[in-house]
PDB file of C-alpha atoms in Angstrom:
ATOM      1  CA  ASP A   1     130.278  99.230 213.394  1.00  0.00           C
ATOM      2  CA  ALA A   2     133.596  97.758 214.934  1.00  0.00           C
ATOM      3  CA  GLY A   3     133.437  94.579 212.799  1.00  0.00           C
ATOM      4  CA  ILE A   4     131.767  92.501 214.604  1.00  0.00           C
ATOM      5  CA  THR A   5     129.747  89.881 213.259  1.00  0.00           C
ATOM      6  CA  GLN A   6     127.512  87.105 215.332  1.00  0.00           C
ATOM      7  CA  SER A   7     126.819  83.374 213.764  1.00  0.00           C
ATOM      8  CA  PRO A   8     123.761  82.354 213.467  1.00  0.00           C
ATOM      9  CA  ARG A   9     121.538  85.209 213.909  1.00  0.00           C
ATOM     10  CA  HIS A  10     119.307  82.934 214.673  1.00  0.00           C
ATOM     11  CA  LYS A  11     118.683  79.523 215.722  1.00  0.00           C
ATOM     12  CA  VAL A  12     116.333  77.270 217.003  1.00  0.00           C
ATOM     13  CA  THR A  13     117.086  74.094 218.996  1.00  0.00           C
ATOM     14  CA  GLU A  14     115.462  71.425 221.255  1.00  0.00           C
ATOM     15  CA  THR A  15     116.164  71.078 225.155  1.00  0.00           C
ATOM     16  CA  GLY A  16     119.224  68.878 226.075  1.00  0.00           C
ATOM     17  CA  THR A  17     121.081  69.729 222.649  1.00  0.00           C
ATOM     18  CA  PRO A  18     124.842  71.414 222.600  1.00  0.00           C
ATOM     19  CA  VAL A  19     124.863  74.984 221.188  1.00  0.00           C
ATOM     20  CA  THR A  20     127.762  77.269 219.998  1.00  0.00           C
ATOM     21  CA  LEU A  21     127.370  80.743 218.863  1.00  0.00           C
ATOM     22  CA  ARG A  22     130.042  82.578 217.654  1.00  0.00           C
ATOM     23  CA  CYS A  23     131.302  86.182 217.632  1.00  0.00           C
ATOM     24  CA  HIS A  24     133.988  87.529 215.496  1.00  0.00           C
ATOM     25  CA  GLN A  25     136.076  90.625 214.828  1.00  0.00           C
ATOM     26  CA  THR A  26     138.106  92.585 212.734  1.00  0.00           C
ATOM     27  CA  GLU A  27     139.725  94.672 214.598  1.00  0.00           C
ATOM     28  CA  ASN A  28     142.265  92.813 216.800  1.00  0.00           C
ATOM     29  CA  HIS A  29     140.102  94.022 220.351  1.00  0.00           C
ATOM     30  CA  ARG A  30     141.713  92.526 223.573  1.00  0.00           C
ATOM     31  CA  TYR A  31     138.206  92.674 225.557  1.00  0.00           C
ATOM     32  CA  MET A  32     134.932  90.414 224.388  1.00  0.00           C
ATOM     33  CA  TYR A  33     132.324  89.883 225.866  1.00  0.00           C
ATOM     34  CA  TRP A  34     128.870  87.759 225.655  1.00  0.00           C
ATOM     35  CA  TYR A  35     125.432  89.265 227.456  1.00  0.00           C
ATOM     36  CA  ARG A  36     122.002  87.736 227.105  1.00  0.00           C
ATOM     37  CA  GLN A  37     118.915  90.190 226.991  1.00  0.00           C
ATOM     38  CA  ASP A  38     115.510  89.445 228.702  1.00  0.00           C
ATOM     39  CA  PRO A  39     112.476  91.672 229.142  1.00  0.00           C
ATOM     40  CA  GLY A  40     112.677  92.458 232.814  1.00  0.00           C
ATOM     41  CA  HIS A  41     116.457  91.938 233.325  1.00  0.00           C
ATOM     42  CA  GLY A  42     118.160  94.149 231.288  1.00  0.00           C
ATOM     43  CA  LEU A  43     121.432  93.122 229.914  1.00  0.00           C
ATOM     44  CA  ARG A  44     123.501  90.675 231.571  1.00  0.00           C
ATOM     45  CA  LEU A  45     126.935  89.679 231.484  1.00  0.00           C
ATOM     46  CA  ILE A  46     127.664  85.473 231.011  1.00  0.00           C
ATOM     47  CA  HIS A  47     131.205  85.519 230.575  1.00  0.00           C
ATOM     48  CA  TYR A  48     134.353  87.790 229.024  1.00  0.00           C
ATOM     49  CA  SER A  49     137.706  87.240 227.894  1.00  0.00           C
ATOM     50  CA  TYR A  50     140.857  89.662 228.177  1.00  0.00           C
ATOM     51  CA  GLY A  51     142.956  87.732 225.916  1.00  0.00           C
ATOM     52  CA  VAL A  52     143.487  84.462 223.878  1.00  0.00           C
ATOM     53  CA  LYS A  53     142.947  81.780 226.062  1.00  0.00           C
ATOM     54  CA  ASP A  54     141.872  84.409 229.008  1.00  0.00           C
ATOM     55  CA  THR A  55     138.400  84.105 229.993  1.00  0.00           C
ATOM     56  CA  ASP A  56     135.921  84.961 233.352  1.00  0.00           C
ATOM     57  CA  LYS A  57     132.779  84.520 234.440  1.00  0.00           C
ATOM     58  CA  GLY A  58     130.305  87.355 234.844  1.00  0.00           C
ATOM     59  CA  GLU A  59     126.934  87.218 236.451  1.00  0.00           C
ATOM     60  CA  VAL A  60     125.002  84.379 235.030  1.00  0.00           C
ATOM     61  CA  SER A  61     127.223  82.042 233.662  1.00  0.00           C
ATOM     62  CA  ASP A  62     125.944  78.651 234.976  1.00  0.00           C
ATOM     63  CA  GLY A  63     124.959  76.477 231.982  1.00  0.00           C
ATOM     64  CA  TYR A  64     127.859  78.563 229.574  1.00  0.00           C
ATOM     65  CA  SER A  65     130.935  78.074 228.363  1.00  0.00           C
ATOM     66  CA  VAL A  66     133.256  79.822 226.327  1.00  0.00           C
ATOM     67  CA  SER A  67     136.688  79.563 224.283  1.00  0.00           C
ATOM     68  CA  ARG A  68     138.823  82.069 222.644  1.00  0.00           C
ATOM     69  CA  SER A  69     141.722  80.610 220.665  1.00  0.00           C
ATOM     70  CA  LYS A  70     142.242  83.526 218.331  1.00  0.00           C
ATOM     71  CA  THR A  71     141.641  86.992 218.829  1.00  0.00           C
ATOM     72  CA  GLU A  72     138.965  87.680 216.449  1.00  0.00           C
ATOM     73  CA  ASP A  73     137.044  84.612 217.770  1.00  0.00           C
ATOM     74  CA  PHE A  74     135.176  84.137 221.207  1.00  0.00           C
ATOM     75  CA  LEU A  75     132.769  81.334 221.125  1.00  0.00           C
ATOM     76  CA  LEU A  76     129.862  80.807 223.407  1.00  0.00           C
ATOM     77  CA  THR A  77     128.370  77.187 224.296  1.00  0.00           C
ATOM     78  CA  LEU A  78     125.344  76.179 225.600  1.00  0.00           C
ATOM     79  CA  GLU A  79     126.694  72.491 226.753  1.00  0.00           C
ATOM     80  CA  SER A  80     123.018  71.352 227.365  1.00  0.00           C
ATOM     81  CA  ALA A  81     120.219  74.252 226.223  1.00  0.00           C
ATOM     82  CA  THR A  82     117.124  74.694 228.670  1.00  0.00           C
ATOM     83  CA  SER A  83     113.859  76.633 228.015  1.00  0.00           C
ATOM     84  CA  SER A  84     115.379  79.198 230.156  1.00  0.00           C
ATOM     85  CA  GLN A  85     118.677  79.922 227.798  1.00  0.00           C
ATOM     86  CA  THR A  86     115.935  81.109 225.504  1.00  0.00           C
ATOM     87  CA  SER A  87     117.171  84.686 224.903  1.00  0.00           C
ATOM     88  CA  VAL A  88     118.939  87.191 222.764  1.00  0.00           C
ATOM     89  CA  TYR A  89     122.430  86.940 223.040  1.00  0.00           C
ATOM     90  CA  PHE A  90     124.773  89.853 222.067  1.00  0.00           C
ATOM     91  CA  CYS A  91     128.340  89.772 221.456  1.00  0.00           C
ATOM     92  CA  ALA A  92     130.436  93.066 222.514  1.00  0.00           C
ATOM     93  CA  ILE A  93     133.643  94.450 222.266  1.00  0.00           C
ATOM     94  CA  ARG A  94     135.597  97.020 224.224  1.00  0.00           C
ATOM     95  CA  THR A  95     137.776  99.463 222.880  1.00  0.00           C
ATOM     96  CA  SER A  96     141.221 100.603 224.165  1.00  0.00           C
ATOM     97  CA  GLY A  97     142.557 103.456 225.617  1.00  0.00           C
ATOM     98  CA  GLY A  98     140.286 105.457 228.898  1.00  0.00           C
ATOM     99  CA  ASN A  99     137.253 103.753 229.983  1.00  0.00           C
ATOM    100  CA  GLY A 100     137.085 102.278 226.811  1.00  0.00           C
ATOM    101  CA  GLU A 101     133.537 101.830 224.807  1.00  0.00           C
ATOM    102  CA  LEU A 102     132.081  98.815 224.008  1.00  0.00           C
ATOM    103  CA  PHE A 103     130.680  98.168 220.828  1.00  0.00           C
ATOM    104  CA  PHE A 104     127.895  95.267 220.530  1.00  0.00           C
ATOM    105  CA  GLY A 105     126.736  93.188 217.431  1.00  0.00           C
ATOM    106  CA  GLU A 106     123.389  92.521 216.179  1.00  0.00           C
ATOM    107  CA  GLY A 107     122.494  89.631 218.525  1.00  0.00           C
ATOM    108  CA  SER A 108     121.668  86.266 218.148  1.00  0.00           C
ATOM    109  CA  ARG A 109     117.939  85.084 218.663  1.00  0.00           C
ATOM    110  CA  LEU A 110     118.239  81.764 220.460  1.00  0.00           C
ATOM    111  CA  THR A 111     115.299  79.526 220.676  1.00  0.00           C
ATOM    112  CA  VAL A 112     115.077  76.316 223.430  1.00  0.00           C
ATOM    113  CA  LEU A 113     111.894  74.363 222.941  1.00  0.00           C
TER     114      LEU A 113
ATOM    115  CA  GLN B   1     122.508  90.678 241.624  1.00  0.00           C
ATOM    116  CA  GLN B   2     121.164  93.754 239.987  1.00  0.00           C
ATOM    117  CA  GLN B   3     123.719  96.529 241.168  1.00  0.00           C
ATOM    118  CA  VAL B   4     122.381  98.971 238.831  1.00  0.00           C
ATOM    119  CA  LYS B   5     118.731 100.091 239.350  1.00  0.00           C
ATOM    120  CA  GLN B   6     117.002 101.695 236.489  1.00  0.00           C
ATOM    121  CA  SER B   7     113.498 103.454 235.970  1.00  0.00           C
ATOM    122  CA  PRO B   8     111.062 103.759 234.657  1.00  0.00           C
ATOM    123  CA  GLN B   9     110.544 100.349 233.162  1.00  0.00           C
ATOM    124  CA  SER B  10     108.431 102.350 229.851  1.00  0.00           C
ATOM    125  CA  LEU B  11     108.204 105.577 229.379  1.00  0.00           C
ATOM    126  CA  ILE B  12     105.841 107.832 226.694  1.00  0.00           C
ATOM    127  CA  VAL B  13     106.513 111.606 225.824  1.00  0.00           C
ATOM    128  CA  GLN B  14     104.829 113.989 223.502  1.00  0.00           C
ATOM    129  CA  LYS B  15     106.824 115.110 220.472  1.00  0.00           C
ATOM    130  CA  GLY B  16     108.897 118.500 221.898  1.00  0.00           C
ATOM    131  CA  GLY B  17     108.825 117.060 225.853  1.00  0.00           C
ATOM    132  CA  ILE B  18     111.475 116.149 227.760  1.00  0.00           C
ATOM    133  CA  SER B  19     112.031 112.397 228.717  1.00  0.00           C
ATOM    134  CA  ILE B  20     113.934 111.679 232.183  1.00  0.00           C
ATOM    135  CA  ILE B  21     114.971 107.938 232.798  1.00  0.00           C
ATOM    136  CA  ASN B  22     116.975 107.511 236.382  1.00  0.00           C
ATOM    137  CA  CYS B  23     119.435 105.156 237.802  1.00  0.00           C
ATOM    138  CA  ALA B  24     120.430 104.378 240.972  1.00  0.00           C
ATOM    139  CA  TYR B  25     123.668 102.110 241.921  1.00  0.00           C
ATOM    140  CA  GLU B  26     124.954 100.619 245.476  1.00  0.00           C
ATOM    141  CA  ASN B  27     129.189  99.894 244.698  1.00  0.00           C
ATOM    142  CA  THR B  28     130.700 103.308 245.231  1.00  0.00           C
ATOM    143  CA  ALA B  29     133.957 101.551 243.189  1.00  0.00           C
ATOM    144  CA  PHE B  30     131.889 102.200 240.216  1.00  0.00           C
ATOM    145  CA  ASP B  31     133.529 105.337 238.462  1.00  0.00           C
ATOM    146  CA  TYR B  32     131.934 105.160 234.676  1.00  0.00           C
ATOM    147  CA  PHE B  33     128.377 105.622 233.774  1.00  0.00           C
ATOM    148  CA  PRO B  34     127.393 105.372 230.254  1.00  0.00           C
ATOM    149  CA  TRP B  35     124.331 105.325 228.776  1.00  0.00           C
ATOM    150  CA  TYR B  36     123.345 103.059 225.814  1.00  0.00           C
ATOM    151  CA  GLN B  37     120.214 103.175 223.295  1.00  0.00           C
ATOM    152  CA  GLN B  38     119.105 100.401 221.292  1.00  0.00           C
ATOM    153  CA  PHE B  39     116.787 100.185 218.510  1.00  0.00           C
ATOM    154  CA  PRO B  40     114.528  97.205 218.057  1.00  0.00           C
ATOM    155  CA  GLY B  41     116.824  94.387 216.034  1.00  0.00           C
ATOM    156  CA  LYS B  42     119.681  96.226 216.492  1.00  0.00           C
ATOM    157  CA  GLY B  43     122.805  95.699 219.367  1.00  0.00           C
ATOM    158  CA  PRO B  44     122.842  99.190 222.009  1.00  0.00           C
ATOM    159  CA  ALA B  45     125.047 101.699 221.029  1.00  0.00           C
ATOM    160  CA  LEU B  46     126.643 104.307 223.752  1.00  0.00           C
ATOM    161  CA  LEU B  47     124.890 107.410 223.448  1.00  0.00           C
ATOM    162  CA  ILE B  48     126.770 109.389 226.231  1.00  0.00           C
ATOM    163  CA  ALA B  49     128.597 108.776 229.421  1.00  0.00           C
ATOM    164  CA  ILE B  50     129.982 110.403 232.467  1.00  0.00           C
ATOM    165  CA  ARG B  51     132.289 110.272 234.837  1.00  0.00           C
ATOM    166  CA  PRO B  52     131.865 110.975 239.076  1.00  0.00           C
ATOM    167  CA  ASP B  53     134.068 114.033 239.126  1.00  0.00           C
ATOM    168  CA  VAL B  54     131.708 116.271 236.922  1.00  0.00           C
ATOM    169  CA  SER B  55     127.835 116.477 237.869  1.00  0.00           C
ATOM    170  CA  GLU B  56     126.646 117.479 234.115  1.00  0.00           C
ATOM    171  CA  LYS B  57     127.484 116.538 230.912  1.00  0.00           C
ATOM    172  CA  LYS B  58     125.715 117.765 227.924  1.00  0.00           C
ATOM    173  CA  GLU B  59     126.111 116.077 223.848  1.00  0.00           C
ATOM    174  CA  GLY B  60     123.296 117.965 221.881  1.00  0.00           C
ATOM    175  CA  ARG B  61     119.922 117.320 222.987  1.00  0.00           C
ATOM    176  CA  PHE B  62     121.169 114.506 225.757  1.00  0.00           C
ATOM    177  CA  THR B  63     122.422 115.364 229.336  1.00  0.00           C
ATOM    178  CA  ILE B  64     123.522 113.234 232.142  1.00  0.00           C
ATOM    179  CA  SER B  65     123.163 114.589 235.335  1.00  0.00           C
ATOM    180  CA  PHE B  66     125.225 113.003 238.037  1.00  0.00           C
ATOM    181  CA  ASN B  67     124.719 112.943 241.827  1.00  0.00           C
ATOM    182  CA  LYS B  68     127.587 111.172 243.554  1.00  0.00           C
ATOM    183  CA  SER B  69     125.968 111.659 247.228  1.00  0.00           C
ATOM    184  CA  ALA B  70     122.659 110.130 246.430  1.00  0.00           C
ATOM    185  CA  LYS B  71     124.288 107.437 244.279  1.00  0.00           C
ATOM    186  CA  GLN B  72     122.378 108.881 241.630  1.00  0.00           C
ATOM    187  CA  PHE B  73     122.663 109.359 237.444  1.00  0.00           C
ATOM    188  CA  SER B  74     119.803 110.100 235.305  1.00  0.00           C
ATOM    189  CA  LEU B  75     119.209 110.460 231.152  1.00  0.00           C
ATOM    190  CA  HIS B  76     117.507 113.599 230.288  1.00  0.00           C
ATOM    191  CA  ILE B  77     116.321 114.148 226.601  1.00  0.00           C
ATOM    192  CA  MET B  78     115.440 117.581 225.368  1.00  0.00           C
ATOM    193  CA  ASP B  79     112.915 117.874 222.657  1.00  0.00           C
ATOM    194  CA  SER B  80     112.349 114.386 222.501  1.00  0.00           C
ATOM    195  CA  GLN B  81     111.494 113.408 218.881  1.00  0.00           C
ATOM    196  CA  PRO B  82     109.900 110.363 217.761  1.00  0.00           C
ATOM    197  CA  GLY B  83     113.054 109.158 216.448  1.00  0.00           C
ATOM    198  CA  ASP B  84     114.113 109.083 219.947  1.00  0.00           C
ATOM    199  CA  SER B  85     111.717 106.162 220.491  1.00  0.00           C
ATOM    200  CA  ALA B  86     114.088 102.985 221.355  1.00  0.00           C
ATOM    201  CA  THR B  87     114.918 101.029 224.876  1.00  0.00           C
ATOM    202  CA  TYR B  88     118.128 102.713 226.731  1.00  0.00           C
ATOM    203  CA  PHE B  89     120.183 101.394 229.271  1.00  0.00           C
ATOM    204  CA  CYS B  90     121.976 102.883 231.887  1.00  0.00           C
ATOM    205  CA  ALA B  91     125.553 101.056 232.762  1.00  0.00           C
ATOM    206  CA  ALA B  92     128.736 101.169 235.511  1.00  0.00           C
ATOM    207  CA  SER B  93     131.814 100.225 235.532  1.00  0.00           C
ATOM    208  CA  THR B  94     134.627 100.459 237.845  1.00  0.00           C
ATOM    209  CA  SER B  95     138.137 101.083 236.187  1.00  0.00           C
ATOM    210  CA  GLY B  96     140.527  98.159 235.759  1.00  0.00           C
ATOM    211  CA  THR B  97     137.763  95.181 235.920  1.00  0.00           C
ATOM    212  CA  TYR B  98     136.248  95.768 232.425  1.00  0.00           C
ATOM    213  CA  LYS B  99     133.426  94.776 233.495  1.00  0.00           C
ATOM    214  CA  TYR B 100     129.908  96.689 232.717  1.00  0.00           C
ATOM    215  CA  ILE B 101     127.016  96.103 234.438  1.00  0.00           C
ATOM    216  CA  PHE B 102     123.583  97.266 232.956  1.00  0.00           C
ATOM    217  CA  GLY B 103     120.206  98.784 234.268  1.00  0.00           C
ATOM    218  CA  THR B 104     116.859  96.714 233.017  1.00  0.00           C
ATOM    219  CA  GLY B 105     116.301  99.582 230.087  1.00  0.00           C
ATOM    220  CA  THR B 106     113.463 101.804 229.631  1.00  0.00           C
ATOM    221  CA  ARG B 107     111.482 101.481 226.761  1.00  0.00           C
ATOM    222  CA  LEU B 108     111.016 105.161 225.910  1.00  0.00           C
ATOM    223  CA  LYS B 109     108.147 105.838 223.034  1.00  0.00           C
ATOM    224  CA  VAL B 110     107.954 109.762 221.877  1.00  0.00           C
ATOM    225  CA  LEU B 111     104.076 110.132 220.173  1.00  0.00           C
ATOM    226  CA  ALA B 112     104.372 112.382 216.936  1.00  0.00           C
TER     227      ALA B 112
END
């Protein structure tokens, strides 16, 4: 499972509140990703990181920020959660070498009421 | 902006039949095309992948067919089994960008 842990696994929150999702990896991979999965949209890239303090935007980055202060942790923050951000969020790491391979965490289900 | 179009959205196949899922892309810079399999409540997992220098890749009952001129690739699952029931995603990436763009997914159900 590439040593990926997401927390929390489930969260229900109110509109307008801040939310932080955490992704922790144990294998020192350089590249980490946050995706959201929604019916009819598949997996869409929110942000990704290519090293400590190095991040870049994906397809659907509006309303989200990320931070990576340590190799092993990649945090996704919803500064003011909206109902449209109700989704399942997946963290992934990319292995090194060749094309690399994405390994995904188990997902974090977020419901914004 | 959906750069990888996947079809069908859902698929029902009898046990022992062939499941076929298709994907099309527009960006000719893509040079790596993986397929991911996802079971309910789990994260997607890499199933098989292909680069555009080959037209077909086979691993067990799973085959990717690639048509570079048509900018299309497909996943074939031979002798489909109920245990293959899952959601399948195609994806594409470009070397050096480390971004992976996914299709919208196909929910496969194999009837026993």
